[in-house]
Amino acid sequence: MKHRGWRAVAAALTLGLLCSQVTINAAAAPAPLTMTDCRFSTATPDASLVNAWHLQRLNMDTVWPMATGKGIKVAVIDTGINTVGSPYLSDTITGDDGATRRRITAVDLMDGPRPDDNDGMLECDHGTLVTSLLAAGRQRDGSPWSNRTNFAGIAPDVEVIAYRTLTVVADGEEQREGDPLSATIEAVRLATAEGVDIINLSQTVVEDPALKEYEAAIADAIEQGIVVVAAAGNAGAVRDRAYPAAFPGVISVGSSTQGDAGAQSSALVGNNVTIGAPGENVVGLRSSQAIDAAAVSNQAFELKGTGTSFATPIVSGVVALLLEYERRHGVDLSPAEVKERLVATADPPGHQVPDLRLGAGIVNPLRALLNLKRDPQVEPTEVASPPATVAPAPTPTEQALPVAALAIGVGSVIVVLLGVVAAIAIPAARRSSAS
């Protein structure tokens, strides 16, 4: 366990190092991403919207009164993202200096669209979906923006800097031929110099001449106290180890189904997977049309997001909650301590540990925040857990209870007590029903 003072010193030293490197030209700051150049989808009809099952599976309504990611900064290194026209992604925050800035920003490290993109527009759906699963916001009272779906990001108050380093993502997270790995390496270096807390990489590469340089950049980030979370890869795209997930110190993420099994789309990479998270048919956001005033009626949703790309930001979101929660208690966890906490508090898979697709099991935000380690004496069974029950989407008259309405003193005690009971009882019930 470490305290925060060293982070500022480390970031300053890293910035000095980066200024001397050829790969990053300090005289030319990366250009902001022009989000109006993104392709977009039309608004999703209300009748098509459903609740996000992964929020219910992870018991987020109980977790959010404890932490929302406030004060934590995450780098998302992906395709372009589009926040324009979306109330979920276009809110602002106030810094320590009193200045107001956008909570989610993006820079472009690529030179326009791919040459074969005949419409001249940028691919932004993958990056937008990843960012939304991590960081999509809620209304000021804590209720969801839409009364037709409970959707929000796992860490709805986290700050995001998105780096566009991919023109498109093929086969889930496979690095597209023609996209230089150098852009992703540069983004890792920039994020390290920026002093982010977490780097999310929902992309993979199997072979590349620049892998050694990539590994060095990731190692430097981890050395500076940054938690790196990466997709383990999808079946068909990854047959062995994929990077950066297989680099030392990285949290490698597989995907799970509503039945708590390893998703068939998740690659079988064995001990390369650290932990699993929901990653099949998850609800998130797509790039929406640019309008003057962001509105839910303009929002395009993704209702069947599938792949370890989308399980990864869920784990990054949980890490953001954990870092915020511990820092409020005077503790700054190292990347190794974060990884150890997630593994020790995961819901064990239905088969052996580590599971080929889920590693130590499915991430459990409540247990992670409260540091409730699972009983090592309880062995997983050979029977899969029962499917999660998904409640219907709320009617227009239904609204979530505003978090602000909780009494600070009594409410906090009740939430923690309920969290402890749920964190212990729910996995125990699953084990019982599986035996």
mmCIF file of C-alpha atoms in Angstrom, residues 20-384:
data_model
loop_
_atom_site.group_PDB
_atom_site.id
_atom_site.type_symbol
_atom_site.label_atom_id
_atom_site.label_comp_id
_atom_site.label_asym_id
_atom_site.label_seq_id
_atom_site.Cartn_x
_atom_site.Cartn_y
_atom_site.Cartn_z
ATOM 1 C CA SER A 20 13.751 13.100 -24.729
ATOM 2 C CA GLN A 21 12.213 10.312 -26.806
ATOM 3 C CA VAL A 22 11.874 10.408 -30.560
ATOM 4 C CA THR A 23 8.474 8.662 -30.477
ATOM 5 C CA ILE A 24 6.773 11.637 -28.822
ATOM 6 C CA ASN A 25 7.423 15.140 -30.072
ATOM 7 C CA ALA A 26 6.824 17.482 -27.133
ATOM 8 C CA ALA A 27 6.583 20.442 -29.471
ATOM 9 C CA ALA A 28 3.546 18.991 -31.223
ATOM 10 C CA ALA A 29 0.722 18.101 -28.857
ATOM 11 C CA PRO A 30 -1.779 15.554 -30.177
ATOM 12 C CA ALA A 31 -4.705 17.119 -31.979
ATOM 13 C CA PRO A 32 -8.182 16.870 -30.431
ATOM 14 C CA LEU A 33 -10.402 14.307 -32.111
ATOM 15 C CA THR A 34 -12.989 15.928 -34.400
ATOM 16 C CA MET A 35 -16.010 13.950 -33.239
ATOM 17 C CA THR A 36 -18.312 15.416 -35.880
ATOM 18 C CA ASP A 37 -16.246 13.372 -38.372
ATOM 19 C CA CYS A 38 -17.441 10.134 -36.742
ATOM 20 C CA ARG A 39 -19.939 7.864 -38.428
ATOM 21 C CA PHE A 40 -23.120 7.729 -36.407
ATOM 22 C CA SER A 41 -26.224 5.627 -35.946
ATOM 23 C CA THR A 42 -29.792 6.820 -35.696
ATOM 24 C CA ALA A 43 -31.496 6.918 -32.314
ATOM 25 C CA THR A 44 -32.627 3.586 -30.861
ATOM 26 C CA PRO A 45 -36.441 3.420 -30.496
ATOM 27 C CA ASP A 46 -37.710 3.394 -26.897
ATOM 28 C CA ALA A 47 -39.552 0.143 -27.512
ATOM 29 C CA SER A 48 -36.253 -1.601 -28.292
ATOM 30 C CA LEU A 49 -34.464 -0.611 -25.081
ATOM 31 C CA VAL A 50 -33.777 -3.133 -22.330
ATOM 32 C CA ASN A 51 -32.077 -3.029 -18.967
ATOM 33 C CA ALA A 52 -28.339 -3.646 -18.756
ATOM 34 C CA TRP A 53 -28.126 -7.107 -17.205
ATOM 35 C CA HIS A 54 -24.493 -6.655 -16.244
ATOM 36 C CA LEU A 55 -25.368 -3.809 -13.838
ATOM 37 C CA GLN A 56 -27.805 -6.069 -12.019
ATOM 38 C CA ARG A 57 -25.398 -9.004 -12.046
ATOM 39 C CA LEU A 58 -22.692 -6.869 -10.415
ATOM 40 C CA ASN A 59 -25.117 -5.307 -7.904
ATOM 41 C CA MET A 60 -24.141 -1.790 -8.937
ATOM 42 C CA ASP A 61 -27.047 -0.053 -7.188
ATOM 43 C CA THR A 62 -25.467 -1.136 -3.910
ATOM 44 C CA VAL A 63 -21.922 -0.279 -4.990
ATOM 45 C CA TRP A 64 -22.506 3.237 -6.326
ATOM 46 C CA PRO A 65 -23.329 4.828 -2.935
ATOM 47 C CA MET A 66 -19.819 3.723 -1.914
ATOM 48 C CA ALA A 67 -17.890 4.937 -4.995
ATOM 49 C CA THR A 68 -18.549 6.289 -8.498
ATOM 50 C CA GLY A 69 -15.002 6.809 -9.789
ATOM 51 C CA LYS A 70 -14.834 10.497 -8.879
ATOM 52 C CA GLY A 71 -11.280 11.838 -8.948
ATOM 53 C CA ILE A 72 -9.945 8.881 -10.980
ATOM 54 C CA LYS A 73 -8.608 9.367 -14.514
ATOM 55 C CA VAL A 74 -8.628 6.623 -17.157
ATOM 56 C CA ALA A 75 -6.980 6.447 -20.574
ATOM 57 C CA VAL A 76 -9.032 4.562 -23.178
ATOM 58 C CA ILE A 77 -6.818 3.599 -26.134
ATOM 59 C CA ASP A 78 -9.056 2.507 -28.981
ATOM 60 C CA THR A 79 -10.780 3.706 -32.148
ATOM 61 C CA GLY A 80 -12.297 7.158 -32.126
ATOM 62 C CA ILE A 81 -15.100 7.964 -29.708
ATOM 63 C CA ASN A 82 -18.090 10.235 -30.094
ATOM 64 C CA THR A 83 -19.602 12.104 -27.146
ATOM 65 C CA VAL A 84 -21.476 14.697 -29.217
ATOM 66 C CA GLY A 85 -25.247 14.475 -28.888
ATOM 67 C CA SER A 86 -25.090 12.067 -25.928
ATOM 68 C CA PRO A 87 -26.134 13.177 -22.428
ATOM 69 C CA TYR A 88 -24.300 10.136 -21.047
ATOM 70 C CA LEU A 89 -20.906 11.280 -22.339
ATOM 71 C CA SER A 90 -21.031 15.075 -22.653
ATOM 72 C CA ASP A 91 -21.194 16.241 -19.025
ATOM 73 C CA THR A 92 -18.606 18.454 -17.323
ATOM 74 C CA ILE A 93 -16.591 18.377 -14.108
ATOM 75 C CA THR A 94 -14.948 21.056 -12.000
ATOM 76 C CA GLY A 95 -11.238 20.737 -11.345
ATOM 77 C CA ASP A 96 -9.287 21.608 -8.207
ATOM 78 C CA ASP A 97 -8.592 25.018 -9.750
ATOM 79 C CA GLY A 98 -12.306 25.730 -10.033
ATOM 80 C CA ALA A 99 -12.269 25.532 -13.832
ATOM 81 C CA THR A 100 -14.944 23.523 -15.620
ATOM 82 C CA ARG A 101 -13.928 20.996 -18.266
ATOM 83 C CA ARG A 102 -15.454 18.100 -20.131
ATOM 84 C CA ARG A 103 -15.327 14.838 -18.209
ATOM 85 C CA ILE A 104 -14.589 12.824 -21.360
ATOM 86 C CA THR A 105 -12.146 14.146 -23.953
ATOM 87 C CA ALA A 106 -10.368 12.590 -26.928
ATOM 88 C CA VAL A 107 -7.231 13.110 -28.999
ATOM 89 C CA ASP A 108 -6.378 11.728 -32.428
ATOM 90 C CA LEU A 109 -3.064 9.961 -33.013
ATOM 91 C CA MET A 110 -4.030 8.711 -36.490
ATOM 92 C CA ASP A 111 -3.971 10.558 -39.793
ATOM 93 C CA GLY A 112 -7.639 10.619 -40.750
ATOM 94 C CA PRO A 113 -9.772 7.638 -41.819
ATOM 95 C CA ARG A 114 -8.480 4.541 -43.581
ATOM 96 C CA PRO A 115 -7.872 5.024 -47.313
ATOM 97 C CA ASP A 116 -10.531 2.402 -48.090
ATOM 98 C CA ASP A 117 -13.207 4.268 -46.110
ATOM 99 C CA ASN A 118 -15.027 5.730 -49.080
ATOM 100 C CA ASP A 119 -17.287 8.008 -47.042
ATOM 101 C CA GLY A 120 -14.318 9.749 -45.410
ATOM 102 C CA MET A 121 -15.808 9.282 -41.932
ATOM 103 C CA LEU A 122 -14.135 7.903 -38.816
ATOM 104 C CA GLU A 123 -14.984 4.598 -37.116
ATOM 105 C CA CYS A 124 -16.075 5.509 -33.584
ATOM 106 C CA ASP A 125 -18.524 2.793 -32.516
ATOM 107 C CA HIS A 126 -16.018 0.452 -30.856
ATOM 108 C CA GLY A 127 -14.341 3.178 -28.820
ATOM 109 C CA THR A 128 -17.673 4.760 -27.895
ATOM 110 C CA LEU A 129 -19.073 1.443 -26.661
ATOM 111 C CA VAL A 130 -15.924 0.733 -24.627
ATOM 112 C CA THR A 131 -15.951 4.230 -23.102
ATOM 113 C CA SER A 132 -19.659 4.051 -22.299
ATOM 114 C CA LEU A 133 -19.387 0.739 -20.450
ATOM 115 C CA LEU A 134 -16.684 2.303 -18.319
ATOM 116 C CA ALA A 135 -17.847 5.874 -17.870
ATOM 117 C CA ALA A 136 -21.351 6.704 -19.150
ATOM 118 C CA GLY A 137 -22.830 9.159 -16.671
ATOM 119 C CA ARG A 138 -26.097 9.501 -14.813
ATOM 120 C CA GLN A 139 -28.322 12.433 -13.932
ATOM 121 C CA ARG A 140 -27.260 14.654 -11.024
ATOM 122 C CA ASP A 141 -29.625 12.856 -8.637
ATOM 123 C CA GLY A 142 -28.080 9.488 -9.530
ATOM 124 C CA SER A 143 -30.952 8.257 -11.672
ATOM 125 C CA PRO A 144 -30.421 6.905 -15.200
ATOM 126 C CA TRP A 145 -30.771 9.288 -18.122
ATOM 127 C CA SER A 146 -33.422 7.132 -19.750
ATOM 128 C CA ASN A 147 -36.550 5.842 -18.039
ATOM 129 C CA ARG A 148 -36.522 2.941 -20.512
ATOM 130 C CA THR A 149 -33.194 1.423 -19.449
ATOM 131 C CA ASN A 150 -31.085 1.406 -16.296
ATOM 132 C CA PHE A 151 -27.890 1.773 -18.340
ATOM 133 C CA ALA A 152 -24.906 3.718 -16.985
ATOM 134 C CA GLY A 153 -21.165 3.175 -16.909
ATOM 135 C CA ILE A 154 -19.600 1.166 -14.095
ATOM 136 C CA ALA A 155 -17.782 4.320 -12.923
ATOM 137 C CA PRO A 156 -20.187 7.115 -13.940
ATOM 138 C CA ASP A 157 -18.092 9.951 -12.470
ATOM 139 C CA VAL A 158 -14.673 8.863 -13.740
ATOM 140 C CA GLU A 159 -12.676 11.167 -16.014
ATOM 141 C CA VAL A 160 -11.604 9.763 -19.402
ATOM 142 C CA ILE A 161 -8.960 10.723 -21.939
ATOM 143 C CA ALA A 162 -9.522 8.714 -25.122
ATOM 144 C CA TYR A 163 -6.695 8.182 -27.600
ATOM 145 C CA ARG A 164 -7.582 7.229 -31.171
ATOM 146 C CA THR A 165 -4.947 4.717 -32.286
ATOM 147 C CA LEU A 166 -7.058 2.332 -34.392
ATOM 148 C CA THR A 167 -8.954 3.147 -37.551
ATOM 149 C CA VAL A 168 -11.167 0.090 -37.166
ATOM 150 C CA VAL A 169 -11.300 -3.075 -35.091
ATOM 151 C CA ALA A 170 -11.727 -6.405 -36.866
ATOM 152 C CA ASP A 171 -12.520 -9.794 -35.314
ATOM 153 C CA GLY A 172 -13.276 -8.311 -31.908
ATOM 154 C CA GLU A 173 -9.999 -6.884 -30.658
ATOM 155 C CA GLU A 174 -7.514 -8.071 -33.280
ATOM 156 C CA GLN A 175 -5.075 -5.348 -34.333
ATOM 157 C CA ARG A 176 -6.114 -4.350 -37.867
ATOM 158 C CA GLU A 177 -3.402 -4.793 -40.478
ATOM 159 C CA GLY A 178 -2.253 -1.372 -41.573
ATOM 160 C CA ASP A 179 -2.765 0.333 -38.208
ATOM 161 C CA PRO A 180 0.729 0.954 -36.823
ATOM 162 C CA LEU A 181 1.368 -0.298 -33.318
ATOM 163 C CA SER A 182 3.475 2.823 -32.841
ATOM 164 C CA ALA A 183 0.331 4.913 -32.341
ATOM 165 C CA THR A 184 -0.819 2.716 -29.453
ATOM 166 C CA ILE A 185 2.666 2.785 -27.935
ATOM 167 C CA GLU A 186 2.666 6.570 -28.189
ATOM 168 C CA ALA A 187 -0.726 6.696 -26.484
ATOM 169 C CA VAL A 188 0.561 4.572 -23.589
ATOM 170 C CA ARG A 189 3.516 6.933 -23.221
ATOM 171 C CA LEU A 190 1.284 10.012 -23.347
ATOM 172 C CA ALA A 191 -1.133 8.554 -20.803
ATOM 173 C CA THR A 192 1.786 7.764 -18.502
ATOM 174 C CA ALA A 193 3.062 11.337 -18.783
ATOM 175 C CA GLU A 194 -0.475 12.589 -18.135
ATOM 176 C CA GLY A 195 -0.476 10.691 -14.838
ATOM 177 C CA VAL A 196 -3.645 8.689 -15.427
ATOM 178 C CA ASP A 197 -4.637 6.072 -12.875
ATOM 179 C CA ILE A 198 -5.778 3.347 -15.295
ATOM 180 C CA ILE A 199 -5.118 2.444 -18.931
ATOM 181 C CA ASN A 200 -7.836 0.470 -20.738
ATOM 182 C CA LEU A 201 -6.749 -1.462 -23.850
ATOM 183 C CA SER A 202 -9.629 -3.271 -25.566
ATOM 184 C CA GLN A 203 -7.381 -4.418 -28.391
ATOM 185 C CA THR A 204 -4.909 -7.203 -29.046
ATOM 186 C CA VAL A 205 -1.904 -7.890 -31.184
ATOM 187 C CA VAL A 206 -0.258 -11.303 -31.567
ATOM 188 C CA GLU A 207 2.841 -10.504 -33.578
ATOM 189 C CA ASP A 208 4.517 -7.203 -34.389
ATOM 190 C CA PRO A 209 8.138 -6.031 -34.699
ATOM 191 C CA ALA A 210 7.376 -3.323 -32.122
ATOM 192 C CA LEU A 211 6.245 -5.729 -29.366
ATOM 193 C CA LYS A 212 9.387 -5.156 -27.288
ATOM 194 C CA GLU A 213 8.856 -1.414 -27.386
ATOM 195 C CA TYR A 214 5.199 -1.968 -26.516
ATOM 196 C CA GLU A 215 6.138 -4.126 -23.535
ATOM 197 C CA ALA A 216 8.585 -1.470 -22.331
ATOM 198 C CA ALA A 217 5.913 1.238 -22.508
ATOM 199 C CA ILE A 218 3.446 -0.918 -20.552
ATOM 200 C CA ALA A 219 6.119 -1.777 -17.980
ATOM 201 C CA ASP A 220 6.935 1.910 -17.507
ATOM 202 C CA ALA A 221 3.260 2.701 -16.940
ATOM 203 C CA ILE A 222 2.911 -0.022 -14.318
ATOM 204 C CA GLU A 223 6.156 1.096 -12.671
ATOM 205 C CA GLN A 224 4.643 4.585 -12.321
ATOM 206 C CA GLY A 225 1.654 3.105 -10.467
ATOM 207 C CA ILE A 226 -0.800 2.941 -13.364
ATOM 208 C CA VAL A 227 -3.140 -0.067 -13.480
ATOM 209 C CA VAL A 228 -3.225 -1.542 -17.002
ATOM 210 C CA VAL A 229 -6.337 -3.533 -17.971
ATOM 211 C CA ALA A 230 -6.475 -5.342 -21.336
ATOM 212 C CA ALA A 231 -8.696 -7.701 -23.320
ATOM 213 C CA ALA A 232 -7.588 -11.340 -23.337
ATOM 214 C CA GLY A 233 -8.861 -11.700 -26.908
ATOM 215 C CA ASN A 234 -11.677 -13.425 -28.742
ATOM 216 C CA ALA A 235 -11.946 -16.974 -30.022
ATOM 217 C CA GLY A 236 -10.831 -17.193 -33.641
ATOM 218 C CA ALA A 237 -8.720 -14.047 -33.406
ATOM 219 C CA VAL A 238 -6.416 -15.322 -30.651
ATOM 220 C CA ARG A 239 -5.007 -18.871 -30.585
ATOM 221 C CA ASP A 240 -2.270 -18.400 -28.029
ATOM 222 C CA ARG A 241 -1.071 -15.387 -26.089
ATOM 223 C CA ALA A 242 -2.212 -11.946 -27.132
ATOM 224 C CA TYR A 243 -0.710 -8.634 -26.121
ATOM 225 C CA PRO A 244 -0.783 -6.408 -24.142
ATOM 226 C CA ALA A 245 -2.891 -8.769 -21.993
ATOM 227 C CA ALA A 246 -0.014 -11.263 -21.721
ATOM 228 C CA PHE A 247 2.576 -8.690 -20.649
ATOM 229 C CA PRO A 248 3.701 -8.983 -16.986
ATOM 230 C CA GLY A 249 1.603 -7.029 -14.497
ATOM 231 C CA VAL A 250 -1.366 -6.471 -16.823
ATOM 232 C CA ILE A 251 -4.886 -7.432 -15.712
ATOM 233 C CA SER A 252 -6.104 -9.694 -18.529
ATOM 234 C CA VAL A 253 -9.887 -9.873 -18.928
ATOM 235 C CA GLY A 254 -12.085 -12.673 -20.276
ATOM 236 C CA SER A 255 -15.845 -12.432 -20.814
ATOM 237 C CA SER A 256 -18.781 -14.132 -19.098
ATOM 238 C CA THR A 257 -22.404 -14.822 -20.007
ATOM 239 C CA GLN A 258 -25.648 -14.156 -18.137
ATOM 240 C CA GLY A 259 -25.328 -17.717 -16.848
ATOM 241 C CA ASP A 260 -21.907 -16.915 -15.314
ATOM 242 C CA ALA A 261 -20.134 -19.217 -17.749
ATOM 243 C CA GLY A 262 -17.148 -18.276 -19.849
ATOM 244 C CA ALA A 263 -18.450 -16.826 -23.112
ATOM 245 C CA GLN A 264 -17.773 -19.016 -26.124
ATOM 246 C CA SER A 265 -16.540 -15.913 -27.920
ATOM 247 C CA SER A 266 -13.767 -15.531 -25.340
ATOM 248 C CA ALA A 267 -10.438 -17.048 -26.347
ATOM 249 C CA LEU A 268 -9.161 -20.136 -24.540
ATOM 250 C CA VAL A 269 -5.877 -18.732 -23.284
ATOM 251 C CA GLY A 270 -5.706 -20.456 -19.902
ATOM 252 C CA ASN A 271 -3.483 -18.914 -17.251
ATOM 253 C CA ASN A 272 -3.165 -15.768 -19.346
ATOM 254 C CA VAL A 273 -6.611 -14.628 -18.103
ATOM 255 C CA THR A 274 -6.660 -12.835 -14.755
ATOM 256 C CA ILE A 275 -10.387 -12.341 -14.275
ATOM 257 C CA GLY A 276 -13.696 -12.370 -16.132
ATOM 258 C CA ALA A 277 -16.551 -9.875 -16.443
ATOM 259 C CA PRO A 278 -19.855 -9.695 -18.321
ATOM 260 C CA GLY A 279 -19.073 -9.533 -22.022
ATOM 261 C CA GLU A 280 -21.947 -11.116 -23.925
ATOM 262 C CA ASN A 281 -25.005 -9.166 -25.107
ATOM 263 C CA VAL A 282 -24.129 -6.187 -22.935
ATOM 264 C CA VAL A 283 -25.930 -2.866 -23.308
ATOM 265 C CA GLY A 284 -23.904 0.230 -24.143
ATOM 266 C CA LEU A 285 -23.762 3.276 -26.402
ATOM 267 C CA ARG A 286 -22.997 3.757 -30.076
ATOM 268 C CA SER A 287 -21.875 6.891 -31.878
ATOM 269 C CA SER A 288 -24.898 9.195 -32.096
ATOM 270 C CA GLN A 289 -25.815 11.990 -34.468
ATOM 271 C CA ALA A 290 -24.413 15.419 -33.615
ATOM 272 C CA ILE A 291 -27.119 17.810 -32.440
ATOM 273 C CA ASP A 292 -26.966 21.156 -30.664
ATOM 274 C CA ALA A 293 -28.308 19.875 -27.338
ATOM 275 C CA ALA A 294 -27.557 16.352 -26.102
ATOM 276 C CA ALA A 295 -30.754 14.390 -25.557
ATOM 277 C CA VAL A 296 -31.705 10.833 -24.663
ATOM 278 C CA SER A 297 -34.104 10.838 -27.619
ATOM 279 C CA ASN A 298 -31.036 11.185 -29.877
ATOM 280 C CA GLN A 299 -29.050 8.329 -28.297
ATOM 281 C CA ALA A 300 -28.025 5.294 -30.314
ATOM 282 C CA PHE A 301 -27.592 2.165 -28.166
ATOM 283 C CA GLU A 302 -25.763 -1.098 -28.677
ATOM 284 C CA LEU A 303 -27.904 -3.875 -27.209
ATOM 285 C CA LYS A 304 -25.797 -6.967 -27.948
ATOM 286 C CA GLY A 305 -22.169 -6.001 -27.401
ATOM 287 C CA THR A 306 -20.134 -9.209 -27.269
ATOM 288 C CA GLY A 307 -16.415 -9.808 -26.769
ATOM 289 C CA THR A 308 -13.616 -9.364 -24.266
ATOM 290 C CA SER A 309 -13.306 -5.807 -25.614
ATOM 291 C CA PHE A 310 -16.451 -5.000 -23.688
ATOM 292 C CA ALA A 311 -15.726 -7.001 -20.556
ATOM 293 C CA THR A 312 -12.466 -5.049 -20.206
ATOM 294 C CA PRO A 313 -13.943 -1.577 -19.480
ATOM 295 C CA ILE A 314 -16.235 -3.163 -16.897
ATOM 296 C CA VAL A 315 -13.154 -4.329 -14.995
ATOM 297 C CA SER A 316 -11.481 -0.943 -15.534
ATOM 298 C CA GLY A 317 -14.581 0.650 -14.034
ATOM 299 C CA VAL A 318 -14.403 -1.594 -10.983
ATOM 300 C CA VAL A 319 -10.723 -0.664 -10.577
ATOM 301 C CA ALA A 320 -11.690 3.025 -10.682
ATOM 302 C CA LEU A 321 -14.253 2.477 -7.918
ATOM 303 C CA LEU A 322 -11.706 0.568 -5.854
ATOM 304 C CA LEU A 323 -9.040 3.266 -6.203
ATOM 305 C CA GLU A 324 -11.474 6.020 -5.246
ATOM 306 C CA TYR A 325 -12.798 4.082 -2.265
ATOM 307 C CA GLU A 326 -9.350 3.256 -0.899
ATOM 308 C CA ARG A 327 -7.990 6.764 -1.412
ATOM 309 C CA ARG A 328 -10.826 8.207 0.619
ATOM 310 C CA HIS A 329 -9.481 5.989 3.395
ATOM 311 C CA GLY A 330 -5.913 7.216 2.907
ATOM 312 C CA VAL A 331 -4.625 4.262 0.900
ATOM 313 C CA ASP A 332 -3.175 4.260 -2.634
ATOM 314 C CA LEU A 333 -3.077 0.709 -3.965
ATOM 315 C CA SER A 334 -0.274 -0.353 -6.297
ATOM 316 C CA PRO A 335 -1.122 -2.125 -9.594
ATOM 317 C CA ALA A 336 -0.028 -5.439 -8.066
ATOM 318 C CA GLU A 337 -2.263 -4.880 -5.027
ATOM 319 C CA VAL A 338 -5.225 -4.047 -7.256
ATOM 320 C CA LYS A 339 -4.710 -7.212 -9.278
ATOM 321 C CA GLU A 340 -4.386 -9.304 -6.136
ATOM 322 C CA ARG A 341 -7.577 -7.770 -4.675
ATOM 323 C CA LEU A 342 -9.635 -8.507 -7.781
ATOM 324 C CA VAL A 343 -8.434 -12.109 -7.902
ATOM 325 C CA ALA A 344 -8.973 -12.735 -4.183
ATOM 326 C CA THR A 345 -12.526 -11.328 -4.189
ATOM 327 C CA ALA A 346 -13.813 -12.735 -7.506
ATOM 328 C CA ASP A 347 -16.809 -15.051 -7.709
ATOM 329 C CA PRO A 348 -15.178 -18.411 -8.524
ATOM 330 C CA PRO A 349 -16.030 -20.024 -11.858
ATOM 331 C CA GLY A 350 -18.028 -23.210 -12.148
ATOM 332 C CA HIS A 351 -14.958 -25.269 -13.029
ATOM 333 C CA GLN A 352 -11.305 -25.324 -12.064
ATOM 334 C CA VAL A 353 -9.339 -22.233 -11.064
ATOM 335 C CA PRO A 354 -7.929 -20.681 -13.104
ATOM 336 C CA ASP A 355 -10.695 -21.125 -15.632
ATOM 337 C CA LEU A 356 -9.529 -21.087 -19.268
ATOM 338 C CA ARG A 357 -11.847 -18.184 -20.091
ATOM 339 C CA LEU A 358 -12.490 -16.518 -16.711
ATOM 340 C CA GLY A 359 -9.236 -16.894 -14.797
ATOM 341 C CA ALA A 360 -9.962 -16.500 -11.071
ATOM 342 C CA GLY A 361 -13.663 -15.969 -11.755
ATOM 343 C CA ILE A 362 -16.065 -13.084 -12.316
ATOM 344 C CA VAL A 363 -15.205 -9.690 -10.865
ATOM 345 C CA ASN A 364 -17.218 -8.806 -7.741
ATOM 346 C CA PRO A 365 -17.248 -5.025 -7.107
ATOM 347 C CA LEU A 366 -18.746 -5.266 -3.604
ATOM 348 C CA ARG A 367 -16.241 -7.805 -2.401
ATOM 349 C CA ALA A 368 -13.401 -5.881 -4.017
ATOM 350 C CA LEU A 369 -14.258 -2.590 -2.296
ATOM 351 C CA LEU A 370 -14.889 -4.224 1.085
ATOM 352 C CA ASN A 371 -11.912 -6.591 0.679
ATOM 353 C CA LEU A 372 -14.055 -9.635 1.396
ATOM 354 C CA LYS A 373 -11.931 -12.498 0.151
ATOM 355 C CA ARG A 374 -13.678 -15.679 -0.889
ATOM 356 C CA ASP A 375 -13.337 -18.774 1.261
ATOM 357 C CA PRO A 376 -10.328 -20.717 -0.111
ATOM 358 C CA GLN A 377 -11.800 -23.903 1.386
ATOM 359 C CA VAL A 378 -14.844 -23.764 -0.898
ATOM 360 C CA GLU A 379 -14.065 -25.526 -4.149
ATOM 361 C CA PRO A 380 -15.964 -24.675 -7.351
ATOM 362 C CA THR A 381 -18.294 -27.362 -8.652
ATOM 363 C CA GLU A 382 -18.580 -28.819 -12.112
ATOM 364 C CA VAL A 383 -22.056 -27.327 -12.589
ATOM 365 C CA ALA A 384 -22.483 -23.892 -14.124
#
